[in-house]
């Protein structure tokens, strides 16, 4: 029996243990789950916890987040606001069977507490808990139409306030938790939702809380460079029903005073879209008719309201100070950038508020903000979460002071962190807007009732990227004006109230995990360095700027969006590189250059293809091996090159090589007024040198020409000689021939010793002739005869020996006045023997013997006339 009892007790404790191990009561995660709902036309409705089966009638609060409720609930109406003594409370909504199977016997009923909530902390607990935690049980009705899987059914409860027997605080407003829950046929809770109603007594005795609104007109960044949009989401946000449209419409629909917080980058984007096409990152050009309409609506809605500007693009100030990139914060506060709002609205800013991202900053950031934004007065806008409660348990107000290291103490307006969370989160979820409205009314009523005799001040500054549900923002402003426990108050009036002493907890190191990280900012810094080099080469007027693009890359809106932030940053880097690449050194595809000879000049061409921007750059050329290839220096006025749009300029670099080969030369553009500061990427050129210069080539070419001319002349002469032979002029082309002698033996013209030369004869030019009176044996080829001797042109070969008192040996030799040809010898007087003979004093031919007073012997042929 004891064992059974112990087992039953342990089973009863298990749900409590599980609940205790879950998130703490009132935590943000739990609150979000309990308040998630779906509108009537939604496919699904929010989760609701199911109590433990061991608890009959579901009186124990169930474990939170243990799965999806079988029946989802969403509230569609809770009225009136506020509840009066004689009011009838109406609670309406819709339910949906999400179990996936039949749920017969479903019923829905009201739960409530007759006792009012006593603190804002209790509000958190009830909001996070299930309706079954409320003690009162109201009327009940069936949900027969929701029995089928996926079926929906609307429902409504109309209960008199007196029937709930609400206990009041007399003259103070009271806040009461109410809820509805769904039971199955076994009376187990299968769904539920909790909200609040605020009761207002007939006779109130308290000071209404003064509520000031900061209306954020800040957006995430949409552009990379100044021309390209990442997407077209901004056009959707400005269209009817969009985020930005709702904010402007709500402000325009009420008279509740607000103070606008405007990012100049947002209006810069809108003005870029207004009236002309704009380029998307996809390459598509689009138009936005909503841009002009939204700008006009903004001017109308903000007329008469004060506004302040955050720095351009709302940079992550804390991260930039941490990484020593404060130059960008200064640029973001430059009037050229923040003045865009005054241009758009037609009037200057009338408030001086410094609002760090997240509502908190460290000492260095606060000091810098004070220097840049609060030097002429004004206040910080910070979250109350980072400050301690008022001293000695006093009621907290919105105005306090914050010390800075160099600017002294500065005022700070503390916006209520809990109210900000309520109005900023989850209002676009199904039923979320109604839950947030009821909670907002309950929280402000609790503030008014905490210290009824003290004038309380509250500042509400929704999230920077506030995305309220349709009509939600407008309703909040209406409640602020109409609810009897609130009084709408301009922000500057709250700012002027006496500061309350509250201790600033400081900026904890753990907050750093939410900042833009060092790797990301290092990449942005590198892009900024290249952008500054780009700006340094531009000649005024400067028409290309990357300052705002870099500020957009450092926006606090990129926090928690690492992938998207990296994509935008990379697109900016690629765009800058492509733009800088339009000023470049022109090279061949091979990146090679030839230099004939040991010295010469290398041509380098620089071109500017930017549109409407003149640039000035310095050309730098460096040899990889100056010992083998030395480069001369350009004159300063030649090294600095100014290029108009579309212009190209060429420079010649003196070079001298110590030998043949390939040598690398590094070409680079530099910023003119910053020695060694490079612009763009380095270009490597390979120079090929040879040992022949231009003069050497000219000399060699001339020599070859002379050689070819000489060869041509010799060829012409040889051709003429061959033609002469063919014409029969006695030339054989084989050497000289001697003249013949008269066949009758008498002296005559041409006879040796005669003073008269025969016609056509020329003197010998060979060796000297013998001095004796008789001829000695000599070679006819170049041999002379005694005395004035002449010879005729050779007529053919005649090698052979010659004998006799007068003999001639050699080809074509002769010993009488007749011309002989043949390869034999001639004698006079004597006998010649040979294979041919010639008889008579005339010409002889043939291969034989000749007899007579003059005979010729040889194998040659004798031709010519003997005696006439």
PDB file of N, CA, C and O in Angstrom, residues 273-334:
ATOM      1  N   UNK A 273      14.381  56.812 -55.434  1.00  0.00           N
ATOM      2  CA  UNK A 273      13.342  56.054 -56.119  1.00  0.00           C
ATOM      3  C   UNK A 273      12.261  56.959 -56.707  1.00  0.00           C
ATOM      4  O   UNK A 273      11.511  56.525 -57.593  1.00  0.00           O
ATOM      5  N   UNK A 274      12.162  58.158 -56.190  1.00  0.00           N
ATOM      6  CA  UNK A 274      11.067  59.044 -56.559  1.00  0.00           C
ATOM      7  C   UNK A 274      11.256  59.608 -57.971  1.00  0.00           C
ATOM      8  O   UNK A 274      12.235  60.293 -58.253  1.00  0.00           O
ATOM      9  N   UNK A 275      10.316  59.311 -58.834  1.00  0.00           N
ATOM     10  CA  UNK A 275      10.258  59.989 -60.120  1.00  0.00           C
ATOM     11  C   UNK A 275      11.057  59.379 -61.252  1.00  0.00           C
ATOM     12  O   UNK A 275      10.941  59.835 -62.383  1.00  0.00           O
ATOM     13  N   UNK A 276      11.897  58.365 -60.999  1.00  0.00           N
ATOM     14  CA  UNK A 276      12.650  57.783 -62.107  1.00  0.00           C
ATOM     15  C   UNK A 276      12.980  56.327 -61.806  1.00  0.00           C
ATOM     16  O   UNK A 276      12.790  55.842 -60.682  1.00  0.00           O
ATOM     17  N   UNK A 277      13.482  55.645 -62.808  1.00  0.00           N
ATOM     18  CA  UNK A 277      13.823  54.231 -62.648  1.00  0.00           C
ATOM     19  C   UNK A 277      14.997  54.080 -61.688  1.00  0.00           C
ATOM     20  O   UNK A 277      15.849  54.955 -61.572  1.00  0.00           O
ATOM     21  N   UNK A 278      15.027  52.940 -61.028  1.00  0.00           N
ATOM     22  CA  UNK A 278      16.177  52.606 -60.192  1.00  0.00           C
ATOM     23  C   UNK A 278      16.546  51.155 -60.451  1.00  0.00           C
ATOM     24  O   UNK A 278      15.729  50.344 -60.896  1.00  0.00           O
ATOM     25  N   UNK A 279      17.799  50.838 -60.166  1.00  0.00           N
ATOM     26  CA  UNK A 279      18.380  49.549 -60.545  1.00  0.00           C
ATOM     27  C   UNK A 279      18.386  48.593 -59.365  1.00  0.00           C
ATOM     28  O   UNK A 279      18.802  48.951 -58.265  1.00  0.00           O
ATOM     29  N   UNK A 280      17.928  47.363 -59.603  1.00  0.00           N
ATOM     30  CA  UNK A 280      18.001  46.301 -58.607  1.00  0.00           C
ATOM     31  C   UNK A 280      19.266  45.473 -58.825  1.00  0.00           C
ATOM     32  O   UNK A 280      19.846  45.479 -59.913  1.00  0.00           O
ATOM     33  N   UNK A 281      19.676  44.767 -57.784  1.00  0.00           N
ATOM     34  CA  UNK A 281      20.884  43.943 -57.885  1.00  0.00           C
ATOM     35  C   UNK A 281      20.730  42.852 -58.934  1.00  0.00           C
ATOM     36  O   UNK A 281      21.717  42.377 -59.495  1.00  0.00           O
ATOM     37  N   UNK A 282      19.502  42.464 -59.231  1.00  0.00           N
ATOM     38  CA  UNK A 282      19.258  41.466 -60.266  1.00  0.00           C
ATOM     39  C   UNK A 282      19.489  42.001 -61.667  1.00  0.00           C
ATOM     40  O   UNK A 282      19.467  41.245 -62.635  1.00  0.00           O
ATOM     41  N   UNK A 283      19.710  43.317 -61.799  1.00  0.00           N
ATOM     42  CA  UNK A 283      19.901  43.935 -63.097  1.00  0.00           C
ATOM     43  C   UNK A 283      18.630  44.536 -63.681  1.00  0.00           C
ATOM     44  O   UNK A 283      18.673  45.161 -64.740  1.00  0.00           O
ATOM     45  N   UNK A 284      17.530  44.369 -62.993  1.00  0.00           N
ATOM     46  CA  UNK A 284      16.244  44.868 -63.486  1.00  0.00           C
ATOM     47  C   UNK A 284      16.054  46.321 -63.072  1.00  0.00           C
ATOM     48  O   UNK A 284      16.370  46.709 -61.942  1.00  0.00           O
ATOM     49  N   UNK A 285      15.516  47.132 -63.979  1.00  0.00           N
ATOM     50  CA  UNK A 285      15.167  48.515 -63.680  1.00  0.00           C
ATOM     51  C   UNK A 285      13.666  48.603 -63.414  1.00  0.00           C
ATOM     52  O   UNK A 285      12.857  48.077 -64.183  1.00  0.00           O
ATOM     53  N   UNK A 286      13.309  49.278 -62.314  1.00  0.00           N
ATOM     54  CA  UNK A 286      11.904  49.355 -61.917  1.00  0.00           C
ATOM     55  C   UNK A 286      11.568  50.785 -61.501  1.00  0.00           C
ATOM     56  O   UNK A 286      12.455  51.628 -61.311  1.00  0.00           O
ATOM     57  N   UNK A 287      10.271  51.027 -61.325  1.00  0.00           N
ATOM     58  CA  UNK A 287       9.768  52.301 -60.831  1.00  0.00           C
ATOM     59  C   UNK A 287       8.918  52.044 -59.591  1.00  0.00           C
ATOM     60  O   UNK A 287       8.394  50.946 -59.402  1.00  0.00           O
ATOM     61  N   UNK A 288       8.776  53.087 -58.749  1.00  0.00           N
ATOM     62  CA  UNK A 288       7.940  52.973 -57.568  1.00  0.00           C
ATOM     63  C   UNK A 288       7.037  54.184 -57.461  1.00  0.00           C
ATOM     64  O   UNK A 288       7.450  55.227 -56.948  1.00  0.00           O
ATOM     65  N   UNK A 289       5.800  54.071 -57.907  1.00  0.00           N
ATOM     66  CA  UNK A 289       4.865  55.183 -57.732  1.00  0.00           C
ATOM     67  C   UNK A 289       4.606  55.498 -56.266  1.00  0.00           C
ATOM     68  O   UNK A 289       4.217  56.612 -55.921  1.00  0.00           O
ATOM     69  N   UNK A 290       4.824  54.490 -55.381  1.00  0.00           N
ATOM     70  CA  UNK A 290       4.552  54.689 -53.969  1.00  0.00           C
ATOM     71  C   UNK A 290       5.526  55.661 -53.316  1.00  0.00           C
ATOM     72  O   UNK A 290       5.212  56.244 -52.274  1.00  0.00           O
ATOM     73  N   UNK A 291       6.708  55.847 -53.904  1.00  0.00           N
ATOM     74  CA  UNK A 291       7.717  56.702 -53.280  1.00  0.00           C
ATOM     75  C   UNK A 291       7.233  58.144 -53.157  1.00  0.00           C
ATOM     76  O   UNK A 291       7.313  58.759 -52.082  1.00  0.00           O
ATOM     77  N   UNK A 292       6.733  58.702 -54.233  1.00  0.00           N
ATOM     78  CA  UNK A 292       6.258  60.087 -54.201  1.00  0.00           C
ATOM     79  C   UNK A 292       5.053  60.230 -53.285  1.00  0.00           C
ATOM     80  O   UNK A 292       4.939  61.212 -52.527  1.00  0.00           O
ATOM     81  N   UNK A 293       4.155  59.250 -53.322  1.00  0.00           N
ATOM     82  CA  UNK A 293       2.964  59.301 -52.467  1.00  0.00           C
ATOM     83  C   UNK A 293       3.351  59.251 -50.997  1.00  0.00           C
ATOM     84  O   UNK A 293       2.802  59.988 -50.161  1.00  0.00           O
ATOM     85  N   UNK A 294       4.291  58.373 -50.675  1.00  0.00           N
ATOM     86  CA  UNK A 294       4.702  58.241 -49.276  1.00  0.00           C
ATOM     87  C   UNK A 294       5.413  59.501 -48.784  1.00  0.00           C
ATOM     88  O   UNK A 294       5.192  59.926 -47.635  1.00  0.00           O
ATOM     89  N   UNK A 295       6.272  60.081 -49.606  1.00  0.00           N
ATOM     90  CA  UNK A 295       6.944  61.314 -49.192  1.00  0.00           C
ATOM     91  C   UNK A 295       5.946  62.434 -48.917  1.00  0.00           C
ATOM     92  O   UNK A 295       6.075  63.175 -47.934  1.00  0.00           O
ATOM     93  N   UNK A 296       4.950  62.558 -49.769  1.00  0.00           N
ATOM     94  CA  UNK A 296       3.929  63.585 -49.561  1.00  0.00           C
ATOM     95  C   UNK A 296       3.153  63.327 -48.276  1.00  0.00           C
ATOM     96  O   UNK A 296       2.843  64.265 -47.510  1.00  0.00           O
ATOM     97  N   UNK A 297       2.827  62.060 -47.998  1.00  0.00           N
ATOM     98  CA  UNK A 297       2.107  61.713 -46.773  1.00  0.00           C
ATOM     99  C   UNK A 297       2.953  61.997 -45.534  1.00  0.00           C
ATOM    100  O   UNK A 297       2.433  62.438 -44.497  1.00  0.00           O
ATOM    101  N   UNK A 298       4.243  61.750 -45.633  1.00  0.00           N
ATOM    102  CA  UNK A 298       5.127  62.025 -44.511  1.00  0.00           C
ATOM    103  C   UNK A 298       5.176  63.523 -44.187  1.00  0.00           C
ATOM    104  O   UNK A 298       5.115  63.921 -43.015  1.00  0.00           O
ATOM    105  N   UNK A 299       5.285  64.337 -45.205  1.00  0.00           N
ATOM    106  CA  UNK A 299       5.287  65.785 -44.974  1.00  0.00           C
ATOM    107  C   UNK A 299       3.996  66.237 -44.294  1.00  0.00           C
ATOM    108  O   UNK A 299       4.010  67.074 -43.386  1.00  0.00           O
ATOM    109  N   UNK A 300       2.884  65.656 -44.730  1.00  0.00           N
ATOM    110  CA  UNK A 300       1.601  66.015 -44.159  1.00  0.00           C
ATOM    111  C   UNK A 300       1.493  65.541 -42.707  1.00  0.00           C
ATOM    112  O   UNK A 300       1.036  66.269 -41.822  1.00  0.00           O
ATOM    113  N   UNK A 301       1.905  64.300 -42.459  1.00  0.00           N
ATOM    114  CA  UNK A 301       1.752  63.723 -41.125  1.00  0.00           C
ATOM    115  C   UNK A 301       2.684  64.350 -40.103  1.00  0.00           C
ATOM    116  O   UNK A 301       2.346  64.451 -38.917  1.00  0.00           O
ATOM    117  N   UNK A 302       3.849  64.782 -40.531  1.00  0.00           N
ATOM    118  CA  UNK A 302       4.859  65.290 -39.585  1.00  0.00           C
ATOM    119  C   UNK A 302       4.812  66.797 -39.398  1.00  0.00           C
ATOM    120  O   UNK A 302       5.613  67.336 -38.637  1.00  0.00           O
ATOM    121  N   UNK A 303       3.933  67.481 -40.092  1.00  0.00           N
ATOM    122  CA  UNK A 303       3.900  68.931 -39.975  1.00  0.00           C
ATOM    123  C   UNK A 303       3.591  69.298 -38.521  1.00  0.00           C
ATOM    124  O   UNK A 303       2.685  68.764 -37.884  1.00  0.00           O
ATOM    125  N   UNK A 304       4.358  70.190 -37.992  1.00  0.00           N
ATOM    126  CA  UNK A 304       4.167  70.632 -36.616  1.00  0.00           C
ATOM    127  C   UNK A 304       4.805  69.734 -35.576  1.00  0.00           C
ATOM    128  O   UNK A 304       4.921  70.127 -34.411  1.00  0.00           O
ATOM    129  N   UNK A 305       5.203  68.511 -35.932  1.00  0.00           N
ATOM    130  CA  UNK A 305       5.839  67.603 -34.957  1.00  0.00           C
ATOM    131  C   UNK A 305       7.345  67.823 -34.948  1.00  0.00           C
ATOM    132  O   UNK A 305       7.958  68.018 -36.009  1.00  0.00           O
ATOM    133  N   UNK A 306       7.962  67.780 -33.778  1.00  0.00           N
ATOM    134  CA  UNK A 306       9.425  67.831 -33.750  1.00  0.00           C
ATOM    135  C   UNK A 306      10.010  66.529 -34.279  1.00  0.00           C
ATOM    136  O   UNK A 306       9.368  65.468 -34.242  1.00  0.00           O
ATOM    137  N   UNK A 307      11.227  66.619 -34.757  1.00  0.00           N
ATOM    138  CA  UNK A 307      11.931  65.408 -35.192  1.00  0.00           C
ATOM    139  C   UNK A 307      13.412  65.554 -34.905  1.00  0.00           C
ATOM    140  O   UNK A 307      13.935  66.658 -34.779  1.00  0.00           O
ATOM    141  N   UNK A 308      14.084  64.429 -34.789  1.00  0.00           N
ATOM    142  CA  UNK A 308      15.543  64.394 -34.717  1.00  0.00           C
ATOM    143  C   UNK A 308      16.027  63.315 -35.666  1.00  0.00           C
ATOM    144  O   UNK A 308      15.255  62.441 -36.083  1.00  0.00           O
ATOM    145  N   UNK A 309      17.275  63.387 -36.010  1.00  0.00           N
ATOM    146  CA  UNK A 309      17.851  62.406 -36.932  1.00  0.00           C
ATOM    147  C   UNK A 309      18.870  61.547 -36.202  1.00  0.00           C
ATOM    148  O   UNK A 309      19.626  62.042 -35.352  1.00  0.00           O
ATOM    149  N   UNK A 310      18.865  60.292 -36.541  1.00  0.00           N
ATOM    150  CA  UNK A 310      19.980  59.439 -36.132  1.00  0.00           C
ATOM    151  C   UNK A 310      21.102  59.658 -37.149  1.00  0.00           C
ATOM    152  O   UNK A 310      20.871  60.234 -38.216  1.00  0.00           O
ATOM    153  N   UNK A 311      22.320  59.265 -36.868  1.00  0.00           N
ATOM    154  CA  UNK A 311      23.379  59.404 -37.881  1.00  0.00           C
ATOM    155  C   UNK A 311      23.002  58.666 -39.155  1.00  0.00           C
ATOM    156  O   UNK A 311      22.226  57.698 -39.124  1.00  0.00           O
ATOM    157  N   UNK A 312      23.545  59.121 -40.264  1.00  0.00           N
ATOM    158  CA  UNK A 312      23.210  58.526 -41.557  1.00  0.00           C
ATOM    159  C   UNK A 312      23.426  57.017 -41.528  1.00  0.00           C
ATOM    160  O   UNK A 312      24.497  56.523 -41.157  1.00  0.00           O
ATOM    161  N   UNK A 313      22.385  56.277 -41.876  1.00  0.00           N
ATOM    162  CA  UNK A 313      22.376  54.806 -41.939  1.00  0.00           C
ATOM    163  C   UNK A 313      22.402  54.161 -40.562  1.00  0.00           C
ATOM    164  O   UNK A 313      22.531  52.937 -40.469  1.00  0.00           O
ATOM    165  N   UNK A 314      22.282  54.965 -39.488  1.00  0.00           N
ATOM    166  CA  UNK A 314      22.218  54.426 -38.128  1.00  0.00           C
ATOM    167  C   UNK A 314      23.358  53.444 -37.861  1.00  0.00           C
ATOM    168  O   UNK A 314      23.134  52.254 -37.631  1.00  0.00           O
ATOM    169  N   UNK A 315      24.609  53.914 -37.904  1.00  0.00           N
ATOM    170  CA  UNK A 315      25.752  52.991 -37.761  1.00  0.00           C
ATOM    171  C   UNK A 315      25.801  52.346 -36.386  1.00  0.00           C
ATOM    172  O   UNK A 315      25.269  52.874 -35.408  1.00  0.00           O
ATOM    173  N   UNK A 316      26.458  51.197 -36.321  1.00  0.00           N
ATOM    174  CA  UNK A 316      26.660  50.488 -35.057  1.00  0.00           C
ATOM    175  C   UNK A 316      27.759  51.220 -34.288  1.00  0.00           C
ATOM    176  O   UNK A 316      28.942  50.869 -34.348  1.00  0.00           O
ATOM    177  N   UNK A 317      27.358  52.230 -33.561  1.00  0.00           N
ATOM    178  CA  UNK A 317      28.312  53.151 -32.938  1.00  0.00           C
ATOM    179  C   UNK A 317      29.231  52.429 -31.962  1.00  0.00           C
ATOM    180  O   UNK A 317      30.443  52.655 -31.949  1.00  0.00           O
ATOM    181  N   UNK A 318      28.665  51.562 -31.133  1.00  0.00           N
ATOM    182  CA  UNK A 318      29.479  50.882 -30.119  1.00  0.00           C
ATOM    183  C   UNK A 318      30.549  50.025 -30.785  1.00  0.00           C
ATOM    184  O   UNK A 318      31.717  50.035 -30.373  1.00  0.00           O
ATOM    185  N   UNK A 319      30.184  49.294 -31.824  1.00  0.00           N
ATOM    186  CA  UNK A 319      31.160  48.443 -32.509  1.00  0.00           C
ATOM    187  C   UNK A 319      32.237  49.283 -33.188  1.00  0.00           C
ATOM    188  O   UNK A 319      33.422  48.922 -33.170  1.00  0.00           O
ATOM    189  N   UNK A 320      31.856  50.395 -33.776  1.00  0.00           N
ATOM    190  CA  UNK A 320      32.839  51.234 -34.466  1.00  0.00           C
ATOM    191  C   UNK A 320      33.797  51.880 -33.478  1.00  0.00           C
ATOM    192  O   UNK A 320      34.994  52.014 -33.766  1.00  0.00           O
ATOM    193  N   UNK A 321      33.310  52.289 -32.324  1.00  0.00           N
ATOM    194  CA  UNK A 321      34.199  52.845 -31.302  1.00  0.00           C
ATOM    195  C   UNK A 321      35.135  51.755 -30.790  1.00  0.00           C
ATOM    196  O   UNK A 321      36.334  51.981 -30.598  1.00  0.00           O
ATOM    197  N   UNK A 322      34.600  50.572 -30.597  1.00  0.00           N
ATOM    198  CA  UNK A 322      35.418  49.463 -30.089  1.00  0.00           C
ATOM    199  C   UNK A 322      36.563  49.146 -31.056  1.00  0.00           C
ATOM    200  O   UNK A 322      37.674  48.828 -30.623  1.00  0.00           O
ATOM    201  N   UNK A 323      36.313  49.238 -32.337  1.00  0.00           N
ATOM    202  CA  UNK A 323      37.318  48.884 -33.341  1.00  0.00           C
ATOM    203  C   UNK A 323      38.021  50.113 -33.920  1.00  0.00           C
ATOM    204  O   UNK A 323      38.632  50.019 -34.987  1.00  0.00           O
ATOM    205  N   UNK A 324      37.893  51.241 -33.234  1.00  0.00           N
ATOM    206  CA  UNK A 324      38.611  52.465 -33.592  1.00  0.00           C
ATOM    207  C   UNK A 324      38.318  52.895 -35.041  1.00  0.00           C
ATOM    208  O   UNK A 324      39.227  53.240 -35.806  1.00  0.00           O
ATOM    209  N   UNK A 325      37.063  52.882 -35.388  1.00  0.00           N
ATOM    210  CA  UNK A 325      36.622  53.330 -36.709  1.00  0.00           C
ATOM    211  C   UNK A 325      35.683  54.529 -36.557  1.00  0.00           C
ATOM    212  O   UNK A 325      34.649  54.638 -37.222  1.00  0.00           O
ATOM    213  N   UNK A 326      36.069  55.440 -35.673  1.00  0.00           N
ATOM    214  CA  UNK A 326      35.176  56.558 -35.339  1.00  0.00           C
ATOM    215  C   UNK A 326      35.057  57.570 -36.478  1.00  0.00           C
ATOM    216  O   UNK A 326      34.150  58.405 -36.449  1.00  0.00           O
ATOM    217  N   UNK A 327      35.959  57.536 -37.453  1.00  0.00           N
ATOM    218  CA  UNK A 327      35.859  58.476 -38.569  1.00  0.00           C
ATOM    219  C   UNK A 327      34.529  58.314 -39.295  1.00  0.00           C
ATOM    220  O   UNK A 327      33.984  59.269 -39.833  1.00  0.00           O
ATOM    221  N   UNK A 328      34.001  57.081 -39.305  1.00  0.00           N
ATOM    222  CA  UNK A 328      32.737  56.852 -39.979  1.00  0.00           C
ATOM    223  C   UNK A 328      31.567  57.437 -39.186  1.00  0.00           C
ATOM    224  O   UNK A 328      30.575  57.877 -39.774  1.00  0.00           O
ATOM    225  N   UNK A 329      31.666  57.417 -37.873  1.00  0.00           N
ATOM    226  CA  UNK A 329      30.609  58.031 -37.057  1.00  0.00           C
ATOM    227  C   UNK A 329      30.587  59.534 -37.307  1.00  0.00           C
ATOM    228  O   UNK A 329      29.515  60.137 -37.461  1.00  0.00           O
ATOM    229  N   UNK A 330      31.763  60.132 -37.376  1.00  0.00           N
ATOM    230  CA  UNK A 330      31.835  61.565 -37.669  1.00  0.00           C
ATOM    231  C   UNK A 330      31.238  61.870 -39.039  1.00  0.00           C
ATOM    232  O   UNK A 330      30.502  62.848 -39.205  1.00  0.00           O
ATOM    233  N   UNK A 331      31.533  61.033 -40.019  1.00  0.00           N
ATOM    234  CA  UNK A 331      30.974  61.235 -41.356  1.00  0.00           C
ATOM    235  C   UNK A 331      29.461  61.071 -41.350  1.00  0.00           C
ATOM    236  O   UNK A 331      28.742  61.775 -42.067  1.00  0.00           O
ATOM    237  N   UNK A 332      28.950  60.152 -40.529  1.00  0.00           N
ATOM    238  CA  UNK A 332      27.505  59.936 -40.473  1.00  0.00           C
ATOM    239  C   UNK A 332      26.777  61.130 -39.887  1.00  0.00           C
ATOM    240  O   UNK A 332      25.599  61.360 -40.190  1.00  0.00           O
ATOM    241  N   UNK A 333      27.466  61.915 -39.059  1.00  0.00           N
ATOM    242  CA  UNK A 333      26.874  63.118 -38.468  1.00  0.00           C
ATOM    243  C   UNK A 333      27.135  64.368 -39.310  1.00  0.00           C
ATOM    244  O   UNK A 333      26.671  65.452 -38.952  1.00  0.00           O
ATOM    245  N   UNK A 334      27.861  64.211 -40.389  1.00  0.00           N
ATOM    246  CA  UNK A 334      28.149  65.364 -41.227  1.00  0.00           C
ATOM    247  C   UNK A 334      26.838  65.967 -41.745  1.00  0.00           C
ATOM    248  O   UNK A 334      25.954  65.242 -42.207  1.00  0.00           O
TER     249      UNK A 334
END
